[in-house]
Coordinates of C-alpha atoms in Angstrom, one line a residue:
X200 CA -0.1 -0.4 0.6
X201 CA 1.5 3.8 -1.0
X202 CA 1.4 6.5 1.1
X203 CA 0.0 9.0 0.8
X204 CA 2.2 12.9 1.9
X205 CA 1.4 15.0 4.4
X206 CA 0.2 18.5 4.0
X207 CA 2.7 19.4 5.3
X208 CA 4.4 17.1 2.8
X209 CA 2.6 17.8 -0.8
X210 CA 2.7 22.5 -0.2
X211 CA 7.0 21.1 0.2
X212 CA 7.1 19.3 -2.9
X213 CA 4.8 21.6 -4.6
X214 CA 8.1 24.8 -3.8
X215 CA 10.4 21.8 -5.0
X216 CA 8.8 21.9 -8.2
X217 CA 7.8 25.6 -8.7
X218 CA 11.2 26.8 -10.3
X219 CA 10.8 29.8 -10.3
X220 CA 13.2 31.7 -8.0
X221 CA 16.4 29.1 -9.7
X222 CA 14.9 32.0 -13.1
X223 CA 15.0 35.0 -11.6
X224 CA 18.1 34.2 -9.7
X225 CA 19.4 32.6 -13.3
X226 CA 18.9 35.8 -15.0
X227 CA 19.6 38.3 -12.6
X228 CA 22.9 35.9 -13.0
X229 CA 23.5 36.9 -16.5
X230 CA 22.6 40.9 -16.5
X231 CA 24.7 41.0 -13.9
X232 CA 27.9 39.9 -16.4
X233 CA 26.7 42.5 -18.2
X234 CA 26.9 44.7 -15.9
X235 CA 30.5 43.4 -15.0
X236 CA 31.8 43.9 -18.5
X237 CA 31.1 40.2 -20.3
X238 CA 29.9 39.7 -24.1
X239 CA 27.9 37.7 -23.5
X240 CA 26.6 34.6 -20.7
X241 CA 25.5 32.0 -19.4
X242 CA 24.1 30.8 -16.7
X243 CA 22.0 27.1 -15.4
X244 CA 20.9 26.6 -11.9
X245 CA 20.1 22.6 -11.1
X246 CA 17.8 21.2 -8.8
X247 CA 19.0 18.1 -7.0
X248 CA 16.5 16.2 -4.2
X249 CA 17.0 12.4 -3.5
X250 CA 15.8 10.3 -0.6
X251 CA 16.9 6.6 -0.6
X252 CA 17.1 3.8 2.5
X253 CA 18.8 1.3 3.0
X254 CA 18.1 -2.5 4.3
X255 CA 19.8 -6.1 5.0
X256 CA 18.5 -8.3 7.1
X257 CA 15.3 -7.4 7.4
X258 CA 16.3 -3.5 8.9
X259 CA 16.6 -0.2 8.0
X260 CA 20.5 -0.2 7.8
X261 CA 20.9 3.8 5.7
X262 CA 18.3 6.9 4.9
X263 CA 19.3 9.3 3.7
X264 CA 18.2 12.9 1.6
X265 CA 19.9 15.4 0.5
X266 CA 18.0 18.6 -1.2
X267 CA 20.3 21.7 -2.8
X268 CA 20.0 24.5 -5.8
X269 CA 23.4 25.0 -7.2
X270 CA 24.4 27.8 -10.2
X271 CA 26.8 28.3 -12.8
X272 CA 28.1 31.0 -15.2
X273 CA 29.6 31.5 -18.1
X274 CA 31.2 34.4 -18.8
X275 CA 32.6 35.7 -22.5
X276 CA 35.2 38.1 -22.5
X277 CA 35.7 38.6 -26.6
X278 CA 37.4 35.0 -26.4
X279 CA 38.7 34.0 -23.6
X280 CA 35.8 32.0 -21.2
X281 CA 35.5 32.2 -17.5
X282 CA 33.4 29.8 -15.8
X283 CA 32.4 30.2 -11.5
X284 CA 29.6 28.4 -9.1
X285 CA 28.1 28.7 -6.3
X286 CA 25.2 27.6 -3.5
X287 CA 25.6 30.8 -1.6
X288 CA 23.1 33.2 -3.8
X289 CA 22.9 36.0 -0.2
X290 CA 23.3 39.5 0.0
X291 CA 24.9 41.2 -2.9
X292 CA 26.3 37.3 -3.9
X293 CA 25.2 37.2 -7.7
X294 CA 27.0 40.7 -7.7
X295 CA 29.7 39.2 -7.1
X296 CA 30.3 36.0 -8.7
X297 CA 29.7 38.1 -12.3
X298 CA 32.4 40.1 -11.3
X299 CA 34.6 37.2 -9.6
X300 CA 34.3 35.8 -13.2
X301 CA 34.5 39.1 -15.7
X302 CA 37.7 39.1 -13.9
X303 CA 38.7 34.8 -14.3
X304 CA 37.5 34.7 -18.2
X305 CA 39.7 38.7 -18.6
X306 CA 42.9 37.0 -18.2
X307 CA 41.6 33.1 -19.6
X308 CA 43.7 31.8 -22.8
X309 CA 41.9 33.1 -25.7
X310 CA 40.4 30.5 -27.6
X311 CA 38.4 30.9 -31.0
X312 CA 35.7 28.2 -30.7
X313 CA 34.0 29.6 -28.0
X314 CA 30.6 31.3 -27.8
X315 CA 27.1 30.7 -27.4
X316 CA 25.0 29.7 -29.9
X317 CA 23.7 30.8 -32.6
X318 CA 19.7 31.9 -31.5
X319 CA 19.0 30.7 -35.0
X320 CA 19.5 27.5 -33.6
X321 CA 17.7 28.3 -30.1
X322 CA 15.2 26.2 -28.9
X323 CA 11.2 27.4 -29.4
X324 CA 8.8 24.3 -28.6
X325 CA 9.2 22.6 -25.1
X326 CA 6.9 20.0 -26.0
X327 CA 5.8 17.8 -22.4
X328 CA 7.5 14.4 -21.7
X329 CA 5.8 14.2 -19.4
X330 CA 9.1 13.6 -16.7
X331 CA 7.8 14.8 -13.2
X332 CA 5.8 11.9 -11.2
X333 CA 4.1 14.9 -8.1
X334 CA 3.2 12.1 -6.4
X335 CA 6.9 11.6 -3.7
X336 CA 6.8 8.5 -2.0
X337 CA 7.4 9.3 1.4
X338 CA 10.4 7.2 3.1
X339 CA 7.7 4.4 5.3
X340 CA 7.4 3.5 1.0
X341 CA 10.6 3.5 0.2
X342 CA 10.7 1.6 3.6
X343 CA 9.1 -0.8 2.5
X344 CA 10.3 -1.8 -1.3
X345 CA 12.8 -2.4 0.0
X346 CA 11.8 -4.8 2.0
X347 CA 10.0 -6.3 -0.6
X348 CA 12.9 -6.9 -2.6
X349 CA 15.0 -8.6 -0.3
X350 CA 12.0 -10.3 1.3
X351 CA 11.3 -11.6 -2.6
X352 CA 15.3 -12.4 -3.0
X353 CA 15.8 -13.9 0.2
X354 CA 12.7 -16.6 -1.3
X355 CA 14.3 -17.8 -3.2
X356 CA 15.7 -21.7 -3.5
X357 CA 19.6 -21.5 -3.4
X358 CA 19.8 -18.3 -2.1
X359 CA 21.7 -17.8 1.5
X360 CA 22.4 -13.8 2.3
X361 CA 20.9 -10.7 1.3
X362 CA 23.5 -8.5 -0.4
X363 CA 20.9 -5.9 1.0
X364 CA 17.8 -4.1 -1.2
X365 CA 17.5 -0.2 -1.3
X366 CA 15.2 2.0 -2.9
X367 CA 15.1 5.3 -4.2
X368 CA 13.7 8.6 -5.1
X369 CA 14.5 12.0 -6.6
X370 CA 14.2 15.6 -8.3
X371 CA 15.9 17.3 -10.8
X372 CA 16.1 20.0 -12.7
X373 CA 17.8 22.8 -15.0
X374 CA 17.2 25.9 -15.5
X375 CA 19.0 27.7 -18.3
X376 CA 19.1 31.1 -19.3
X377 CA 21.0 33.3 -21.9
X378 CA 22.2 36.5 -23.1
X379 CA 20.6 35.8 -26.2
X380 CA 17.5 35.4 -25.0
X381 CA 16.9 31.5 -24.5
X382 CA 15.3 31.2 -21.3
X383 CA 15.0 26.9 -20.3
X384 CA 13.8 24.8 -17.8
X385 CA 12.5 21.3 -16.6
X386 CA 12.4 19.4 -13.8
X387 CA 12.1 15.1 -13.8
X388 CA 11.8 13.2 -11.3
X389 CA 13.5 9.5 -10.4
X390 CA 12.7 6.9 -8.8
X391 CA 13.6 2.9 -8.6
X392 CA 14.6 0.1 -6.3
X393 CA 17.8 -2.8 -7.2
X394 CA 17.9 -6.2 -4.7
X395 CA 21.2 -7.6 -4.1
X396 CA 21.3 -11.7 -3.1
X397 CA 24.6 -13.5 -2.6
X398 CA 23.9 -18.1 -2.8
X399 CA 27.1 -20.3 -1.5
X400 CA 29.5 -20.1 1.4
X401 CA 32.7 -18.8 1.5
X402 CA 34.8 -19.0 -1.3
X403 CA 32.0 -20.5 -2.3
X404 CA 29.8 -17.5 -2.6
X405 CA 28.3 -16.4 -6.0
X406 CA 26.5 -12.7 -5.9
X407 CA 24.4 -11.0 -8.3
X408 CA 21.7 -8.0 -8.4
X409 CA 19.1 -7.0 -11.0
X410 CA 17.4 -3.6 -10.6
X411 CA 14.8 -0.9 -12.2
X412 CA 14.8 2.9 -12.6
X413 CA 12.0 4.6 -13.9
X414 CA 11.3 8.8 -13.7
X415 CA 7.3 7.4 -12.7
X416 CA 6.8 4.6 -9.8
X417 CA 3.4 3.3 -12.3
X418 CA 6.8 2.6 -14.6
X419 CA 9.0 0.4 -12.1
X420 CA 8.9 -3.0 -12.4
X421 CA 7.4 -3.9 -8.4
X422 CA 10.4 -4.8 -5.7
X423 CA 9.1 -8.4 -5.5
X424 CA 9.8 -8.7 -9.8
X425 CA 12.9 -7.6 -8.9
X426 CA 14.3 -8.9 -5.8
X427 CA 13.5 -12.5 -7.3
X428 CA 16.0 -11.7 -10.7
X429 CA 18.5 -11.1 -8.3
X430 CA 17.6 -14.0 -6.3
X431 CA 17.2 -16.6 -9.7
X432 CA 20.5 -14.6 -10.8
X433 CA 22.8 -15.7 -7.8
X434 CA 21.7 -18.9 -7.7
X435 CA 22.3 -20.0 -11.5
X436 CA 25.4 -18.1 -10.9
X437 CA 26.1 -21.0 -8.4
X438 CA 29.3 -23.5 -8.7
X439 CA 31.0 -21.7 -12.3
X440 CA 33.0 -23.3 -14.5
X441 CA 36.8 -22.5 -15.6
X442 CA 36.7 -23.2 -19.7
X443 CA 39.6 -23.5 -21.8
X444 CA 41.1 -20.6 -24.2
X445 CA 39.6 -20.4 -27.9
X446 CA 37.8 -18.5 -30.3
X447 CA 34.3 -18.9 -29.7
X448 CA 30.3 -16.9 -30.6
X449 CA 29.4 -14.3 -27.8
X450 CA 25.6 -13.8 -26.8
X451 CA 25.7 -10.4 -24.8
X452 CA 22.5 -10.5 -22.2
X453 CA 20.1 -7.3 -22.7
X454 CA 22.1 -5.7 -19.3
X455 CA 25.5 -5.7 -20.7
X456 CA 24.4 -5.5 -25.0
X457 CA 24.3 -1.1 -24.4
X458 CA 27.6 -1.8 -23.5
X459 CA 28.3 -2.0 -27.1
X460 CA 26.6 0.8 -27.9
X461 CA 28.1 3.1 -25.5
X462 CA 31.8 2.1 -27.1
X463 CA 30.2 3.2 -29.9
X464 CA 28.6 6.7 -29.1
X465 CA 32.0 7.7 -27.0
X466 CA 33.8 6.6 -30.1
X467 CA 31.8 9.3 -32.1
X468 CA 32.0 12.1 -29.8
X469 CA 32.9 15.4 -31.0
X470 CA 35.2 16.2 -28.5
X471 CA 37.4 13.1 -29.3
X472 CA 37.3 13.3 -33.4
X473 CA 38.8 16.8 -32.2
X474 CA 41.5 15.7 -30.6
X475 CA 42.0 12.3 -32.9
X476 CA 41.7 10.2 -30.4
X477 CA 38.6 7.9 -31.7
X478 CA 39.5 5.2 -33.4
X479 CA 36.4 6.1 -35.5
X480 CA 37.6 9.7 -36.5
X481 CA 37.4 9.2 -40.4
X482 CA 35.2 6.9 -40.0
X483 CA 31.7 8.8 -40.6
X484 CA 29.7 8.5 -43.5
X485 CA 30.9 4.6 -43.7
X486 CA 29.3 1.6 -43.2
X487 CA 30.3 0.3 -40.4
X488 CA 27.8 -2.8 -39.8
X489 CA 25.8 -4.5 -41.2
X490 CA 22.7 -3.2 -43.4
X491 CA 19.8 -4.0 -40.3
X492 CA 22.0 -1.8 -37.8
X493 CA 21.2 1.6 -36.0
X494 CA 21.3 2.8 -33.0
X495 CA 19.6 5.4 -31.9
X496 CA 19.1 9.0 -29.7
X497 CA 16.2 9.9 -28.4
X498 CA 15.7 12.5 -26.3
X499 CA 11.8 13.4 -26.3
X500 CA 11.4 9.8 -25.8
X501 CA 8.0 10.3 -23.0
X502 CA 9.2 9.7 -19.5
X503 CA 12.2 8.4 -21.0
X504 CA 14.9 8.0 -18.5
X505 CA 17.8 11.5 -20.0
X506 CA 15.4 12.7 -22.3
X507 CA 15.0 16.7 -22.6
X508 CA 14.3 19.2 -24.7
X509 CA 17.0 21.9 -25.2
X510 CA 19.8 21.3 -24.9
X511 CA 22.6 22.3 -22.2
X512 CA 22.8 25.8 -24.1
X513 CA 19.4 25.8 -25.6
X514 CA 19.3 23.7 -28.8
X515 CA 17.0 22.3 -30.1
X516 CA 17.7 18.7 -29.2
X517 CA 16.1 15.8 -31.7
X518 CA 15.2 11.9 -32.5
X519 CA 18.8 11.0 -34.2
X520 CA 20.1 7.6 -36.2
X521 CA 23.3 7.6 -35.2
X522 CA 23.6 4.5 -36.9
X523 CA 21.4 4.0 -40.0
X524 CA 21.5 0.8 -41.9
X525 CA 24.9 -0.4 -40.6
X526 CA 26.3 3.9 -42.2
X527 CA 28.1 5.9 -39.1
X528 CA 25.7 9.3 -39.7
X529 CA 26.8 12.2 -37.8
X530 CA 29.6 13.0 -34.6
X531 CA 28.1 14.3 -30.5
X532 CA 28.0 18.0 -31.3
X533 CA 27.9 21.3 -29.0
X534 CA 28.9 24.3 -29.7
X535 CA 32.5 24.5 -29.4
X536 CA 33.2 20.4 -31.3
X537 CA 31.5 22.2 -33.6
X538 CA 33.0 24.9 -34.3
X539 CA 35.9 23.0 -34.3
X540 CA 36.0 20.7 -36.5
X541 CA 33.2 23.1 -39.0
X542 CA 30.2 21.3 -38.4
X543 CA 27.1 22.9 -36.7
X544 CA 26.4 21.3 -32.9
X545 CA 23.7 18.5 -33.4
X546 CA 22.4 19.9 -30.1
X547 CA 24.1 17.5 -27.7
X548 CA 25.4 20.2 -25.4
X549 CA 25.2 18.9 -21.0
X550 CA 26.7 20.5 -19.1
X551 CA 27.1 20.7 -14.7
X552 CA 27.0 24.2 -13.1
X553 CA 31.1 24.0 -12.5
X554 CA 32.4 23.2 -16.4
X555 CA 32.0 24.2 -19.5
X556 CA 30.0 22.3 -22.2
X557 CA 30.6 18.6 -23.3
X558 CA 29.1 17.2 -26.0
X559 CA 27.2 13.5 -24.7
X560 CA 24.3 11.3 -25.6
X561 CA 20.5 11.3 -24.2
X562 CA 18.6 8.5 -24.5
X563 CA 20.5 5.1 -26.5
X564 CA 19.5 2.7 -27.8
X565 CA 19.6 0.0 -31.2
X566 CA 16.9 -1.4 -32.8
X567 CA 15.8 -5.3 -32.3
X568 CA 15.9 -7.8 -35.3
X569 CA 14.1 -10.4 -36.1
X570 CA 15.6 -13.5 -34.5
X571 CA 14.7 -14.2 -31.2
X572 CA 16.9 -14.6 -28.0
X573 CA 16.7 -18.6 -28.4
X574 CA 17.2 -18.4 -31.8
X575 CA 19.9 -16.0 -32.0
X576 CA 22.0 -18.6 -30.1
X577 CA 20.0 -22.5 -31.8
X578 CA 23.2 -23.0 -33.9
X579 CA 26.0 -22.6 -32.0
X580 CA 28.0 -25.6 -31.4
X581 CA 30.0 -23.9 -28.8
X582 CA 30.8 -20.1 -27.7
X583 CA 29.7 -17.7 -24.4
X584 CA 26.7 -16.3 -22.6
X585 CA 28.4 -12.7 -20.8
X586 CA 25.9 -11.8 -18.3
X587 CA 28.3 -9.1 -16.1
X588 CA 31.1 -7.8 -17.5
X589 CA 33.8 -6.3 -15.7
X590 CA 36.7 -3.7 -16.2
X591 CA 36.8 -1.9 -18.3
X592 CA 40.0 -3.1 -21.1
X593 CA 38.4 -1.4 -23.5
X594 CA 40.9 1.4 -26.0
X595 CA 39.0 5.1 -27.6
X596 CA 42.5 5.0 -29.3
X597 CA 42.6 1.7 -31.4
X598 CA 39.5 0.4 -30.7
X599 CA 41.0 -2.9 -28.7
X600 CA 39.1 -4.9 -26.8
X601 CA 39.4 -6.1 -23.8
X602 CA 37.2 -6.4 -20.9
X603 CA 36.4 -9.2 -18.2
X604 CA 32.9 -12.1 -18.1
X605 CA 31.6 -14.4 -16.5
X606 CA 28.0 -15.1 -18.1
X607 CA 26.7 -19.0 -19.3
X608 CA 28.3 -22.0 -21.1
X609 CA 26.3 -22.4 -25.4
X610 CA 26.6 -26.3 -26.2
X611 CA 24.9 -27.4 -29.9
X612 CA 22.5 -24.0 -28.6
X613 CA 21.7 -24.8 -25.4
X614 CA 23.0 -21.9 -22.1
X615 CA 23.7 -25.0 -19.9
X616 CA 26.5 -24.4 -16.7
X617 CA 28.3 -21.2 -15.6
X618 CA 31.8 -19.6 -16.1
X619 CA 33.4 -17.3 -14.8
X620 CA 36.9 -15.6 -14.5
X621 CA 37.1 -15.1 -18.3
X622 CA 38.1 -12.1 -20.5
X623 CA 36.5 -12.0 -24.0
X624 CA 38.7 -9.3 -27.0
X625 CA 38.7 -8.4 -29.8
X626 CA 38.3 -4.9 -32.4
X627 CA 35.3 -3.8 -31.9
X628 CA 36.1 -3.1 -35.5
X629 CA 35.2 -6.7 -36.2
X630 CA 32.8 -6.5 -33.5
X631 CA 30.4 -4.1 -35.6
X632 CA 31.3 -5.4 -38.9
X633 CA 28.9 -9.3 -36.7
X634 CA 26.7 -7.9 -34.8
X635 CA 23.1 -9.4 -35.1
X636 CA 20.5 -8.6 -32.6
X637 CA 18.0 -9.9 -30.7
X638 CA 13.7 -8.9 -31.3
X639 CA 13.9 -8.5 -26.7
X640 CA 14.1 -5.1 -26.5
X641 CA 13.2 -3.9 -23.5
X642 CA 13.6 0.1 -22.2
X643 CA 14.7 -0.4 -19.2
X644 CA 18.2 2.1 -18.8
X645 CA 19.4 5.3 -20.2
X646 CA 21.2 3.0 -23.0
X647 CA 18.7 0.0 -23.6
X648 CA 20.0 -2.7 -26.3
X649 CA 18.3 -6.5 -27.3
X650 CA 20.3 -9.6 -26.6
X651 CA 23.5 -8.9 -29.5
X652 CA 25.2 -11.6 -30.8
X653 CA 29.1 -11.4 -32.0
X654 CA 31.3 -13.4 -34.4
X655 CA 34.6 -14.9 -33.6
X656 CA 35.4 -13.5 -30.2
X657 CA 38.5 -15.2 -27.7
X658 CA 37.2 -15.9 -24.4
X659 CA 40.7 -15.7 -22.5
X660 CA 40.1 -18.5 -19.9
X661 CA 43.0 -21.2 -18.3

């Protein structure tokens, strides 16, 4: 049963949803910067509120809440730029902050690529993406969710102890004001439930987890489903075996398949392209995958974990096929990297209060294929099904790929016994060329992918 917020907490939540004071503050910062001598300026005000509960063995182990508003000011004097931030805006702090920023900019080195976005590119439409759940759960409701998830994990036969469970909720938002006349804001809620289970004893212990997260509580998996999944995943890993070093097809579970999309997107980040530190730096417009592969970035997806209607420079955002019919179509660009590369921004600027903009993605997904996961592995005589990846052994400059992994052995088209302590290695060009997605795409994470099969990776075993 969900807890109802009290009248006083409802008022507090209403205050939380009201960004007018933040908007006013950002506007005053920009005006103060102009008075202090800035040629151009923009200000971001960021709101962050979070509460979380952690439980173990049926008892609350930790309950915490944090709340704060932070502001950042970026000023430009000629081709020089400075960024300052604070969470103290009492008294004459706005004026002092602006004067300090302008003084810093005057002694900064020239950078011919800095500047605000072209006003013609600024967002003018702000569609409702349904990112805010107005029912903020009480701490008692978070406790209930965490305890229910843990109980479900412990109820799975073979689970010997709890690794803990947690539930969280938060609200994050941003206001952006620029001296070119842009004024935009958004708020999004976030809620999550996670559970970890342990099986076995001593050196034979195995551990696994599951979680769910979404802006709206209605889109979360139930605590019972999360806990049961964590328990079942853990028990399935019991008594893992080692395997000999070999070269086999490797199938990525959806939980880890998104990492392959992440490697593509990391390599097409405009900052890496401008620095020439990406193995894809010369591959724009080229066929990297089979024709059935599409990788989509969709900032406008309703109720998406990373959805928003404008980027951190106020530029309008849009749904984009980064890989279309296997072809690399674009870099991810903010204004500065676009200028450096002689291109136009793609509306992918992100920033915090203490940093200048830099490019990054929104909601990413690999479009599904036609075979089911079972069909994808049915002709594999010997292979490896990955459920967990360890470490970050991927070289973005060369494209060399090597990750620690655990999962299950595939034999004659069937998933059989658990396998641990192996490495999978290859090159991202070869991985991209042989990628085959299944038909089981679900939108659960910031990066989503179905089950994916890759041919001929080297499995490093005993």
